[in-house]
């Protein structure tokens, strides 16, 4: 009846590596991740999902169950003693077992051993074995291509490929959440998982959201032909894939291509990363600068040697920058990471302004 939905689905699918070929449209990243979990549970018959301790995947009960960050958020306003963890809620309501594995953070390694992708993946495999001994059957592992709410952290090299291998050996599906990182935000690639740093991993399911409609409610699940049939007759979405939404999505792809926004994200991101690292030489409170393209994080510390988190300073810097007309945010398990995720059209001049305001804010707050 309408051309935009099938035309947009075909165009979107063509941007993914094989065998990712089928697209389901939904309205938000939360819906996309919820559907991905449903596909995994139905396809495998398993009841266990592996996630990262610092992960965030959305607002539905199922997504909250695989989002430990929703439990430690001190801004929730609910006292620790009264708050039921998202994992407990999902297990109680959905019979969904969740095992959260430690995130392999290169800046805050959990041991003195070298942090390699293979070694970190082995720890995940140990958790999967523990879940199996506990009577669980693995359905999937869901992972953000770059940790977002947990602090804008990049995995060790080849970690994603090694973890995917372990998950598949145990008959589970590997789900990559590109809700924050997709559509060229990292600059070098349209999808963050395509960065060679991740070892050539190709997931079983990819979820998309936020930038897909540039403010219009549009999200998607991209998967294989085999997995696309799993929920046949069991799933529909009233507004997912509406013609106007798909027209908005098509326009986003047009602008990304015509205005070379992926290249812009790569170029401006590299410049900003370099400037921020130069800034850290003058401000020891900048413990780490990390990320890719226009998806950057600055970890604030009281002491660069002990790495004691400087959460109060982090909040003060974010608020002062807002007063100066620059919007950034803060997050991370220690609430001490400044998150930089500007619009894809962010320019060299905009980046200079951001770095200048950050320098001024830190200087004035530490006088």
mmCIF file of C-alpha atoms in Angstrom:
data_model
loop_
_atom_site.group_PDB
_atom_site.id
_atom_site.type_symbol
_atom_site.label_atom_id
_atom_site.label_comp_id
_atom_site.label_asym_id
_atom_site.label_seq_id
_atom_site.Cartn_x
_atom_site.Cartn_y
_atom_site.Cartn_z
ATOM 1 C CA UNK A 1 0.000 0.000 0.000
ATOM 2 C CA UNK A 2 2.854 2.379 0.835
ATOM 3 C CA UNK A 3 6.313 2.540 -0.717
ATOM 4 C CA UNK A 4 8.425 4.011 2.135
ATOM 5 C CA UNK A 5 8.434 0.972 4.510
ATOM 6 C CA UNK A 6 9.677 -1.701 2.056
ATOM 7 C CA UNK A 7 12.016 0.706 0.282
ATOM 8 C CA UNK A 8 13.570 1.875 3.541
ATOM 9 C CA UNK A 9 13.847 -1.700 4.880
ATOM 10 C CA UNK A 10 15.682 -2.793 1.742
ATOM 11 C CA UNK A 11 18.028 0.197 1.844
ATOM 12 C CA UNK A 12 18.765 -0.271 5.534
ATOM 13 C CA UNK A 13 19.390 -4.011 5.176
ATOM 14 C CA UNK A 14 21.839 -3.352 2.320
ATOM 15 C CA UNK A 15 24.053 -1.434 4.759
ATOM 16 C CA UNK A 16 24.708 -4.513 6.916
ATOM 17 C CA UNK A 17 27.080 -7.432 6.354
ATOM 18 C CA UNK A 18 25.582 -10.803 5.480
ATOM 19 C CA UNK A 19 23.726 -12.736 6.807
ATOM 20 C CA UNK A 20 21.963 -9.739 8.423
ATOM 21 C CA UNK A 21 19.226 -9.185 5.866
ATOM 22 C CA UNK A 22 15.814 -8.743 7.517
ATOM 23 C CA UNK A 23 14.433 -5.655 9.267
ATOM 24 C CA UNK A 24 11.654 -5.219 11.830
ATOM 25 C CA UNK A 25 10.518 -1.670 12.530
ATOM 26 C CA UNK A 26 9.578 -0.535 16.047
ATOM 27 C CA UNK A 27 9.345 2.847 17.789
ATOM 28 C CA UNK A 28 12.257 2.974 20.239
ATOM 29 C CA UNK A 29 15.524 1.361 21.199
ATOM 30 C CA UNK A 30 13.800 -0.184 24.217
ATOM 31 C CA UNK A 31 11.258 -1.878 21.951
ATOM 32 C CA UNK A 32 14.051 -3.053 19.655
ATOM 33 C CA UNK A 33 16.017 -4.641 22.496
ATOM 34 C CA UNK A 34 12.865 -6.149 23.970
ATOM 35 C CA UNK A 35 12.071 -7.778 20.624
ATOM 36 C CA UNK A 36 15.652 -9.021 20.231
ATOM 37 C CA UNK A 37 15.413 -10.740 23.616
ATOM 38 C CA UNK A 38 12.080 -12.312 22.623
ATOM 39 C CA UNK A 39 13.600 -13.685 19.426
ATOM 40 C CA UNK A 40 16.526 -15.157 21.355
ATOM 41 C CA UNK A 41 14.334 -16.772 23.999
ATOM 42 C CA UNK A 42 11.951 -18.225 21.403
ATOM 43 C CA UNK A 43 14.668 -19.460 19.036
ATOM 44 C CA UNK A 44 16.903 -21.153 21.605
ATOM 45 C CA UNK A 45 14.353 -22.239 24.181
ATOM 46 C CA UNK A 46 16.773 -20.915 26.782
ATOM 47 C CA UNK A 47 15.954 -18.801 29.823
ATOM 48 C CA UNK A 48 19.263 -17.060 30.557
ATOM 49 C CA UNK A 49 20.618 -13.748 29.271
ATOM 50 C CA UNK A 50 24.209 -12.598 29.819
ATOM 51 C CA UNK A 51 24.817 -8.866 30.111
ATOM 52 C CA UNK A 52 27.497 -6.502 31.412
ATOM 53 C CA UNK A 53 27.346 -5.153 34.960
ATOM 54 C CA UNK A 54 27.547 -1.604 33.591
ATOM 55 C CA UNK A 55 25.079 -2.071 30.722
ATOM 56 C CA UNK A 56 21.954 -0.145 29.825
ATOM 57 C CA UNK A 57 19.498 -1.445 27.205
ATOM 58 C CA UNK A 58 16.176 0.320 27.752
ATOM 59 C CA UNK A 59 13.011 0.886 29.753
ATOM 60 C CA UNK A 60 10.801 -2.195 29.374
ATOM 61 C CA UNK A 61 10.778 -4.772 32.170
ATOM 62 C CA UNK A 62 12.861 -7.171 30.078
ATOM 63 C CA UNK A 63 15.333 -4.450 29.091
ATOM 64 C CA UNK A 64 15.624 -3.228 32.674
ATOM 65 C CA UNK A 65 16.385 -6.802 33.658
ATOM 66 C CA UNK A 66 19.516 -6.724 31.478
ATOM 67 C CA UNK A 67 20.427 -3.147 32.494
ATOM 68 C CA UNK A 68 22.245 -3.216 35.846
ATOM 69 C CA UNK A 69 22.976 0.526 35.585
ATOM 70 C CA UNK A 70 19.266 1.147 36.178
ATOM 71 C CA UNK A 71 19.763 -0.265 39.683
ATOM 72 C CA UNK A 72 22.792 1.726 40.822
ATOM 73 C CA UNK A 73 21.571 5.092 39.539
ATOM 74 C CA UNK A 74 21.661 7.398 42.584
ATOM 75 C CA UNK A 75 19.331 9.854 40.826
ATOM 76 C CA UNK A 76 16.385 7.439 40.906
ATOM 77 C CA UNK A 77 15.059 8.862 44.191
ATOM 78 C CA UNK A 78 14.333 5.390 45.583
ATOM 79 C CA UNK A 79 16.207 4.273 48.683
ATOM 80 C CA UNK A 80 18.531 1.300 48.262
ATOM 81 C CA UNK A 81 16.664 -0.747 50.838
ATOM 82 C CA UNK A 82 13.285 -0.376 49.103
ATOM 83 C CA UNK A 83 14.391 -0.601 45.479
ATOM 84 C CA UNK A 84 13.859 -3.936 43.768
ATOM 85 C CA UNK A 85 16.631 -4.489 41.236
ATOM 86 C CA UNK A 86 15.640 -4.677 37.561
ATOM 87 C CA UNK A 87 17.028 -8.202 37.425
ATOM 88 C CA UNK A 88 14.800 -9.271 40.323
ATOM 89 C CA UNK A 89 11.791 -7.687 38.636
ATOM 90 C CA UNK A 90 12.398 -9.402 35.313
ATOM 91 C CA UNK A 91 13.030 -12.756 36.956
ATOM 92 C CA UNK A 92 9.847 -12.436 39.018
ATOM 93 C CA UNK A 93 7.622 -11.303 36.157
ATOM 94 C CA UNK A 94 9.197 -12.952 33.120
ATOM 95 C CA UNK A 95 11.009 -16.038 34.427
ATOM 96 C CA UNK A 96 14.091 -14.517 32.795
ATOM 97 C CA UNK A 97 17.448 -15.307 34.391
ATOM 98 C CA UNK A 98 20.125 -12.664 34.029
ATOM 99 C CA UNK A 99 23.826 -13.050 34.742
ATOM 100 C CA UNK A 100 25.852 -9.815 34.726
ATOM 101 C CA UNK A 101 29.544 -10.099 33.906
ATOM 102 C CA UNK A 102 32.167 -7.488 34.850
ATOM 103 C CA UNK A 103 32.988 -5.048 32.091
ATOM 104 C CA UNK A 104 36.596 -5.239 30.878
ATOM 105 C CA UNK A 105 37.571 -1.615 31.491
ATOM 106 C CA UNK A 106 41.117 -0.853 30.264
ATOM 107 C CA UNK A 107 41.324 2.195 32.556
ATOM 108 C CA UNK A 108 40.162 0.330 35.659
ATOM 109 C CA UNK A 109 41.263 -3.293 35.171
ATOM 110 C CA UNK A 110 40.132 -5.685 37.893
ATOM 111 C CA UNK A 111 43.501 -7.419 38.151
ATOM 112 C CA UNK A 112 47.169 -6.825 37.403
ATOM 113 C CA UNK A 113 47.080 -9.334 34.531
ATOM 114 C CA UNK A 114 47.210 -7.960 30.964
ATOM 115 C CA UNK A 115 43.693 -7.088 29.807
ATOM 116 C CA UNK A 116 43.308 -8.789 26.437
ATOM 117 C CA UNK A 117 40.148 -9.501 24.514
ATOM 118 C CA UNK A 118 40.712 -13.235 24.820
ATOM 119 C CA UNK A 119 41.306 -13.137 28.590
ATOM 120 C CA UNK A 120 38.235 -10.962 29.163
ATOM 121 C CA UNK A 121 36.121 -13.287 27.017
ATOM 122 C CA UNK A 122 37.305 -16.261 29.076
ATOM 123 C CA UNK A 123 35.840 -14.615 32.167
ATOM 124 C CA UNK A 124 32.517 -14.287 30.372
ATOM 125 C CA UNK A 125 32.705 -17.953 29.439
ATOM 126 C CA UNK A 126 33.237 -18.805 33.112
ATOM 127 C CA UNK A 127 30.033 -16.933 34.008
ATOM 128 C CA UNK A 128 28.159 -18.795 31.280
ATOM 129 C CA UNK A 129 29.423 -22.061 32.728
ATOM 130 C CA UNK A 130 28.301 -20.951 36.181
ATOM 131 C CA UNK A 131 24.823 -20.172 34.839
ATOM 132 C CA UNK A 132 24.654 -23.603 33.196
ATOM 133 C CA UNK A 133 25.589 -25.320 36.455
ATOM 134 C CA UNK A 134 22.864 -23.280 38.117
ATOM 135 C CA UNK A 135 20.349 -24.904 35.784
ATOM 136 C CA UNK A 136 20.088 -22.095 33.248
ATOM 137 C CA UNK A 137 19.994 -22.570 29.494
ATOM 138 C CA UNK A 138 21.688 -19.784 27.556
ATOM 139 C CA UNK A 139 19.461 -17.789 25.221
ATOM 140 C CA UNK A 140 21.718 -14.840 24.388
ATOM 141 C CA UNK A 141 24.287 -12.301 25.393
ATOM 142 C CA UNK A 142 23.329 -8.675 24.763
ATOM 143 C CA UNK A 143 26.135 -6.131 24.476
ATOM 144 C CA UNK A 144 26.530 -2.463 23.584
ATOM 145 C CA UNK A 145 29.060 -2.048 20.776
ATOM 146 C CA UNK A 146 30.726 0.589 22.966
ATOM 147 C CA UNK A 147 29.632 0.931 26.575
ATOM 148 C CA UNK A 148 27.440 4.053 26.759
ATOM 149 C CA UNK A 149 25.686 4.841 30.043
ATOM 150 C CA UNK A 150 28.404 2.824 31.781
ATOM 151 C CA UNK A 151 31.050 5.392 30.833
ATOM 152 C CA UNK A 152 31.812 5.480 27.075
ATOM 153 C CA UNK A 153 34.319 2.636 27.377
ATOM 154 C CA UNK A 154 35.925 0.750 24.484
ATOM 155 C CA UNK A 155 36.457 -2.996 24.860
ATOM 156 C CA UNK A 156 39.895 -4.595 24.605
ATOM 157 C CA UNK A 157 40.822 -5.543 21.050
ATOM 158 C CA UNK A 158 38.965 -8.575 19.628
ATOM 159 C CA UNK A 159 36.801 -8.905 22.759
ATOM 160 C CA UNK A 160 33.490 -8.855 20.887
ATOM 161 C CA UNK A 161 34.608 -11.516 18.408
ATOM 162 C CA UNK A 162 35.886 -13.780 21.193
ATOM 163 C CA UNK A 163 32.732 -13.383 23.280
ATOM 164 C CA UNK A 164 30.505 -14.045 20.269
ATOM 165 C CA UNK A 165 32.420 -17.258 19.635
ATOM 166 C CA UNK A 166 31.888 -18.448 23.214
ATOM 167 C CA UNK A 167 28.165 -17.579 23.139
ATOM 168 C CA UNK A 168 27.607 -19.504 19.903
ATOM 169 C CA UNK A 169 29.525 -22.515 21.163
ATOM 170 C CA UNK A 170 26.910 -22.675 23.919
ATOM 171 C CA UNK A 171 24.052 -22.381 21.359
ATOM 172 C CA UNK A 172 23.147 -18.823 22.333
ATOM 173 C CA UNK A 173 22.604 -15.765 20.148
ATOM 174 C CA UNK A 174 24.855 -12.722 20.146
ATOM 175 C CA UNK A 175 22.942 -9.411 20.210
ATOM 176 C CA UNK A 176 24.671 -6.082 19.602
ATOM 177 C CA UNK A 177 22.970 -2.900 20.771
ATOM 178 C CA UNK A 178 23.787 -0.059 18.342
ATOM 179 C CA UNK A 179 21.085 2.264 19.662
ATOM 180 C CA UNK A 180 23.631 4.896 20.707
ATOM 181 C CA UNK A 181 26.573 4.114 18.434
ATOM 182 C CA UNK A 182 24.854 3.360 15.117
ATOM 183 C CA UNK A 183 24.487 5.467 11.977
ATOM 184 C CA UNK A 184 28.085 6.619 11.739
ATOM 185 C CA UNK A 185 28.604 8.141 15.163
ATOM 186 C CA UNK A 186 32.021 6.508 15.571
ATOM 187 C CA UNK A 187 33.100 8.038 12.264
ATOM 188 C CA UNK A 188 35.148 5.243 10.733
ATOM 189 C CA UNK A 189 32.164 2.944 10.123
ATOM 190 C CA UNK A 190 28.394 3.163 9.915
ATOM 191 C CA UNK A 191 28.029 0.541 12.648
ATOM 192 C CA UNK A 192 30.452 0.474 15.564
ATOM 193 C CA UNK A 193 30.789 -3.326 15.521
ATOM 194 C CA UNK A 194 32.361 -3.087 12.034
ATOM 195 C CA UNK A 195 35.474 -1.404 13.440
ATOM 196 C CA UNK A 196 38.372 -3.894 12.942
ATOM 197 C CA UNK A 197 39.201 -3.318 16.616
ATOM 198 C CA UNK A 198 36.332 -5.705 17.396
ATOM 199 C CA UNK A 199 37.818 -8.601 15.439
ATOM 200 C CA UNK A 200 35.398 -8.784 12.524
ATOM 201 C CA UNK A 201 32.419 -9.795 14.638
ATOM 202 C CA UNK A 202 29.034 -10.141 12.909
ATOM 203 C CA UNK A 203 26.184 -10.480 15.430
ATOM 204 C CA UNK A 204 23.028 -12.553 15.098
ATOM 205 C CA UNK A 205 20.848 -9.539 15.887
ATOM 206 C CA UNK A 206 21.515 -5.777 15.792
ATOM 207 C CA UNK A 207 19.245 -3.224 17.455
ATOM 208 C CA UNK A 208 18.927 0.385 16.303
ATOM 209 C CA UNK A 209 17.220 3.459 17.740
ATOM 210 C CA UNK A 210 17.930 7.044 18.807
ATOM 211 C CA UNK A 211 19.491 8.642 15.675
ATOM 212 C CA UNK A 212 17.532 6.514 13.219
ATOM 213 C CA UNK A 213 14.719 9.043 12.797
ATOM 214 C CA UNK A 214 16.636 12.143 13.988
ATOM 215 C CA UNK A 215 14.048 12.779 16.696
ATOM 216 C CA UNK A 216 11.188 10.918 15.024
ATOM 217 C CA UNK A 217 10.117 7.729 16.904
ATOM 218 C CA UNK A 218 11.805 5.088 14.772
ATOM 219 C CA UNK A 219 13.895 2.045 15.667
ATOM 220 C CA UNK A 220 14.626 -1.393 14.250
ATOM 221 C CA UNK A 221 15.778 -4.942 14.767
ATOM 222 C CA UNK A 222 18.055 -6.283 12.034
ATOM 223 C CA UNK A 223 18.610 -10.023 11.900
ATOM 224 C CA UNK A 224 19.026 -13.098 9.711
ATOM 225 C CA UNK A 225 16.434 -14.751 7.475
ATOM 226 C CA UNK A 226 16.226 -17.715 9.840
ATOM 227 C CA UNK A 227 15.680 -15.647 12.985
ATOM 228 C CA UNK A 228 13.195 -13.353 11.224
ATOM 229 C CA UNK A 229 10.627 -16.174 11.178
ATOM 230 C CA UNK A 230 10.849 -17.050 14.864
ATOM 231 C CA UNK A 231 8.033 -14.753 16.029
ATOM 232 C CA UNK A 232 5.868 -15.217 12.951
ATOM 233 C CA UNK A 233 2.258 -14.799 13.996
ATOM 234 C CA UNK A 234 3.287 -13.772 17.522
ATOM 235 C CA UNK A 235 4.458 -10.191 17.038
ATOM 236 C CA UNK A 236 3.004 -7.043 15.528
ATOM 237 C CA UNK A 237 3.601 -3.350 16.081
ATOM 238 C CA UNK A 238 0.822 -0.821 15.514
ATOM 239 C CA UNK A 239 3.022 2.156 14.698
ATOM 240 C CA UNK A 240 6.351 0.509 13.889
ATOM 241 C CA UNK A 241 7.281 1.134 10.273
ATOM 242 C CA UNK A 242 4.645 3.810 9.664
ATOM 243 C CA UNK A 243 5.145 5.479 6.264
ATOM 244 C CA UNK A 244 6.010 8.892 7.722
ATOM 245 C CA UNK A 245 8.517 7.338 10.116
ATOM 246 C CA UNK A 246 10.185 5.435 7.282
ATOM 247 C CA UNK A 247 10.297 8.605 5.179
ATOM 248 C CA UNK A 248 12.116 10.284 8.076
ATOM 249 C CA UNK A 249 14.532 7.354 8.268
ATOM 250 C CA UNK A 250 15.210 7.549 4.542
ATOM 251 C CA UNK A 251 15.894 11.282 4.854
ATOM 252 C CA UNK A 252 18.417 10.593 7.637
ATOM 253 C CA UNK A 253 20.346 8.200 5.363
ATOM 254 C CA UNK A 254 20.234 10.774 2.560
ATOM 255 C CA UNK A 255 21.717 13.485 4.779
ATOM 256 C CA UNK A 256 24.370 11.145 6.203
ATOM 257 C CA UNK A 257 25.535 10.389 2.673
ATOM 258 C CA UNK A 258 25.112 13.779 1.008
ATOM 259 C CA UNK A 259 26.726 15.771 3.816
ATOM 260 C CA UNK A 260 29.431 13.172 4.503
ATOM 261 C CA UNK A 261 28.566 13.149 8.189
ATOM 262 C CA UNK A 262 30.386 9.895 8.960
ATOM 263 C CA UNK A 263 33.638 11.360 7.658
ATOM 264 C CA UNK A 264 32.893 14.522 9.604
ATOM 265 C CA UNK A 265 32.409 12.530 12.803
ATOM 266 C CA UNK A 266 35.725 10.766 12.246
ATOM 267 C CA UNK A 267 37.686 13.936 11.450
ATOM 268 C CA UNK A 268 36.169 16.153 14.149
ATOM 269 C CA UNK A 269 36.301 13.298 16.658
ATOM 270 C CA UNK A 270 40.017 12.735 16.121
ATOM 271 C CA UNK A 271 40.691 16.461 16.462
ATOM 272 C CA UNK A 272 38.644 16.701 19.648
ATOM 273 C CA UNK A 273 40.259 13.580 21.127
ATOM 274 C CA UNK A 274 43.712 15.065 20.500
ATOM 275 C CA UNK A 275 42.755 18.409 22.035
ATOM 276 C CA UNK A 276 41.176 16.773 25.072
ATOM 277 C CA UNK A 277 44.281 14.672 25.673
ATOM 278 C CA UNK A 278 46.403 17.800 25.418
ATOM 279 C CA UNK A 279 44.091 19.360 27.979
ATOM 280 C CA UNK A 280 44.666 16.423 30.336
ATOM 281 C CA UNK A 281 48.349 17.341 30.492
ATOM 282 C CA UNK A 282 47.335 20.660 32.107
ATOM 283 C CA UNK A 283 44.548 19.219 34.245
ATOM 284 C CA UNK A 284 45.508 16.048 36.173
ATOM 285 C CA UNK A 285 41.839 15.666 37.138
ATOM 286 C CA UNK A 286 41.272 14.366 33.595
ATOM 287 C CA UNK A 287 42.192 10.757 34.210
ATOM 288 C CA UNK A 288 41.216 9.284 30.862
ATOM 289 C CA UNK A 289 39.973 10.438 27.456
ATOM 290 C CA UNK A 290 38.442 7.687 25.336
ATOM 291 C CA UNK A 291 35.932 6.790 22.675
ATOM 292 C CA UNK A 292 35.624 6.973 18.927
ATOM 293 C CA UNK A 293 34.357 9.633 16.530
ATOM 294 C CA UNK A 294 31.667 11.730 18.195
ATOM 295 C CA UNK A 295 31.157 9.245 21.017
ATOM 296 C CA UNK A 296 33.668 10.345 23.651
ATOM 297 C CA UNK A 297 34.112 10.098 27.397
ATOM 298 C CA UNK A 298 36.285 11.994 29.898
ATOM 299 C CA UNK A 299 36.835 10.281 33.241
ATOM 300 C CA UNK A 300 37.355 12.754 36.079
ATOM 301 C CA UNK A 301 39.531 11.785 39.042
ATOM 302 C CA UNK A 302 40.862 13.378 42.209
ATOM 303 C CA UNK A 303 44.262 11.831 41.708
ATOM 304 C CA UNK A 304 45.609 10.361 38.437
ATOM 305 C CA UNK A 305 47.630 7.762 40.330
ATOM 306 C CA UNK A 306 44.972 6.407 42.673
ATOM 307 C CA UNK A 307 42.188 7.126 40.130
ATOM 308 C CA UNK A 308 39.836 8.099 42.938
ATOM 309 C CA UNK A 309 36.661 9.274 41.164
ATOM 310 C CA UNK A 310 35.831 12.984 41.190
ATOM 311 C CA UNK A 311 32.050 12.755 40.863
ATOM 312 C CA UNK A 312 31.297 16.138 42.443
ATOM 313 C CA UNK A 313 33.771 17.913 40.172
ATOM 314 C CA UNK A 314 32.350 16.065 37.168
ATOM 315 C CA UNK A 315 28.826 17.300 37.937
ATOM 316 C CA UNK A 316 30.069 20.841 38.573
ATOM 317 C CA UNK A 317 31.924 20.930 35.245
ATOM 318 C CA UNK A 318 28.858 19.694 33.337
ATOM 319 C CA UNK A 319 26.643 22.326 34.972
ATOM 320 C CA UNK A 320 29.142 25.137 34.421
ATOM 321 C CA UNK A 321 29.500 24.205 30.758
ATOM 322 C CA UNK A 322 25.713 24.283 30.430
ATOM 323 C CA UNK A 323 25.733 27.822 31.796
ATOM 324 C CA UNK A 324 28.258 28.668 29.077
ATOM 325 C CA UNK A 325 26.066 27.236 26.326
ATOM 326 C CA UNK A 326 27.667 23.807 25.910
ATOM 327 C CA UNK A 327 25.588 20.715 26.651
ATOM 328 C CA UNK A 328 27.373 17.588 27.820
ATOM 329 C CA UNK A 329 26.240 15.032 30.396
ATOM 330 C CA UNK A 330 27.780 12.727 32.982
ATOM 331 C CA UNK A 331 27.382 9.075 33.809
ATOM 332 C CA UNK A 332 29.325 5.899 34.513
ATOM 333 C CA UNK A 333 29.141 3.525 37.474
ATOM 334 C CA UNK A 334 31.044 6.081 39.571
ATOM 335 C CA UNK A 335 29.141 9.064 38.110
ATOM 336 C CA UNK A 336 32.440 10.669 37.110
ATOM 337 C CA UNK A 337 32.503 10.430 33.317
ATOM 338 C CA UNK A 338 31.668 13.413 31.114
ATOM 339 C CA UNK A 339 29.839 12.134 28.041
ATOM 340 C CA UNK A 340 30.307 13.961 24.740
ATOM 341 C CA UNK A 341 27.795 12.995 22.037
ATOM 342 C CA UNK A 342 27.173 16.099 19.900
ATOM 343 C CA UNK A 343 25.111 16.262 16.698
ATOM 344 C CA UNK A 344 26.735 14.581 13.696
ATOM 345 C CA UNK A 345 27.141 17.979 12.013
ATOM 346 C CA UNK A 346 29.422 19.119 14.879
ATOM 347 C CA UNK A 347 32.194 21.172 13.320
ATOM 348 C CA UNK A 348 35.880 21.825 13.956
ATOM 349 C CA UNK A 349 34.898 25.244 15.296
ATOM 350 C CA UNK A 350 32.279 23.703 17.602
ATOM 351 C CA UNK A 351 34.912 21.273 18.927
ATOM 352 C CA UNK A 352 37.309 24.130 19.655
ATOM 353 C CA UNK A 353 34.575 25.897 21.584
ATOM 354 C CA UNK A 354 33.780 22.785 23.626
ATOM 355 C CA UNK A 355 37.414 22.217 24.574
ATOM 356 C CA UNK A 356 37.861 25.897 25.428
ATOM 357 C CA UNK A 357 34.774 25.933 27.684
ATOM 358 C CA UNK A 358 35.868 22.696 29.341
ATOM 359 C CA UNK A 359 39.311 24.154 30.031
ATOM 360 C CA UNK A 360 37.776 27.326 31.466
ATOM 361 C CA UNK A 361 35.276 25.400 33.617
ATOM 362 C CA UNK A 362 37.888 23.144 35.191
ATOM 363 C CA UNK A 363 40.294 26.043 35.740
ATOM 364 C CA UNK A 364 37.711 28.184 37.524
ATOM 365 C CA UNK A 365 36.255 25.337 39.608
ATOM 366 C CA UNK A 366 39.692 24.283 40.903
ATOM 367 C CA UNK A 367 40.915 27.762 41.852
#
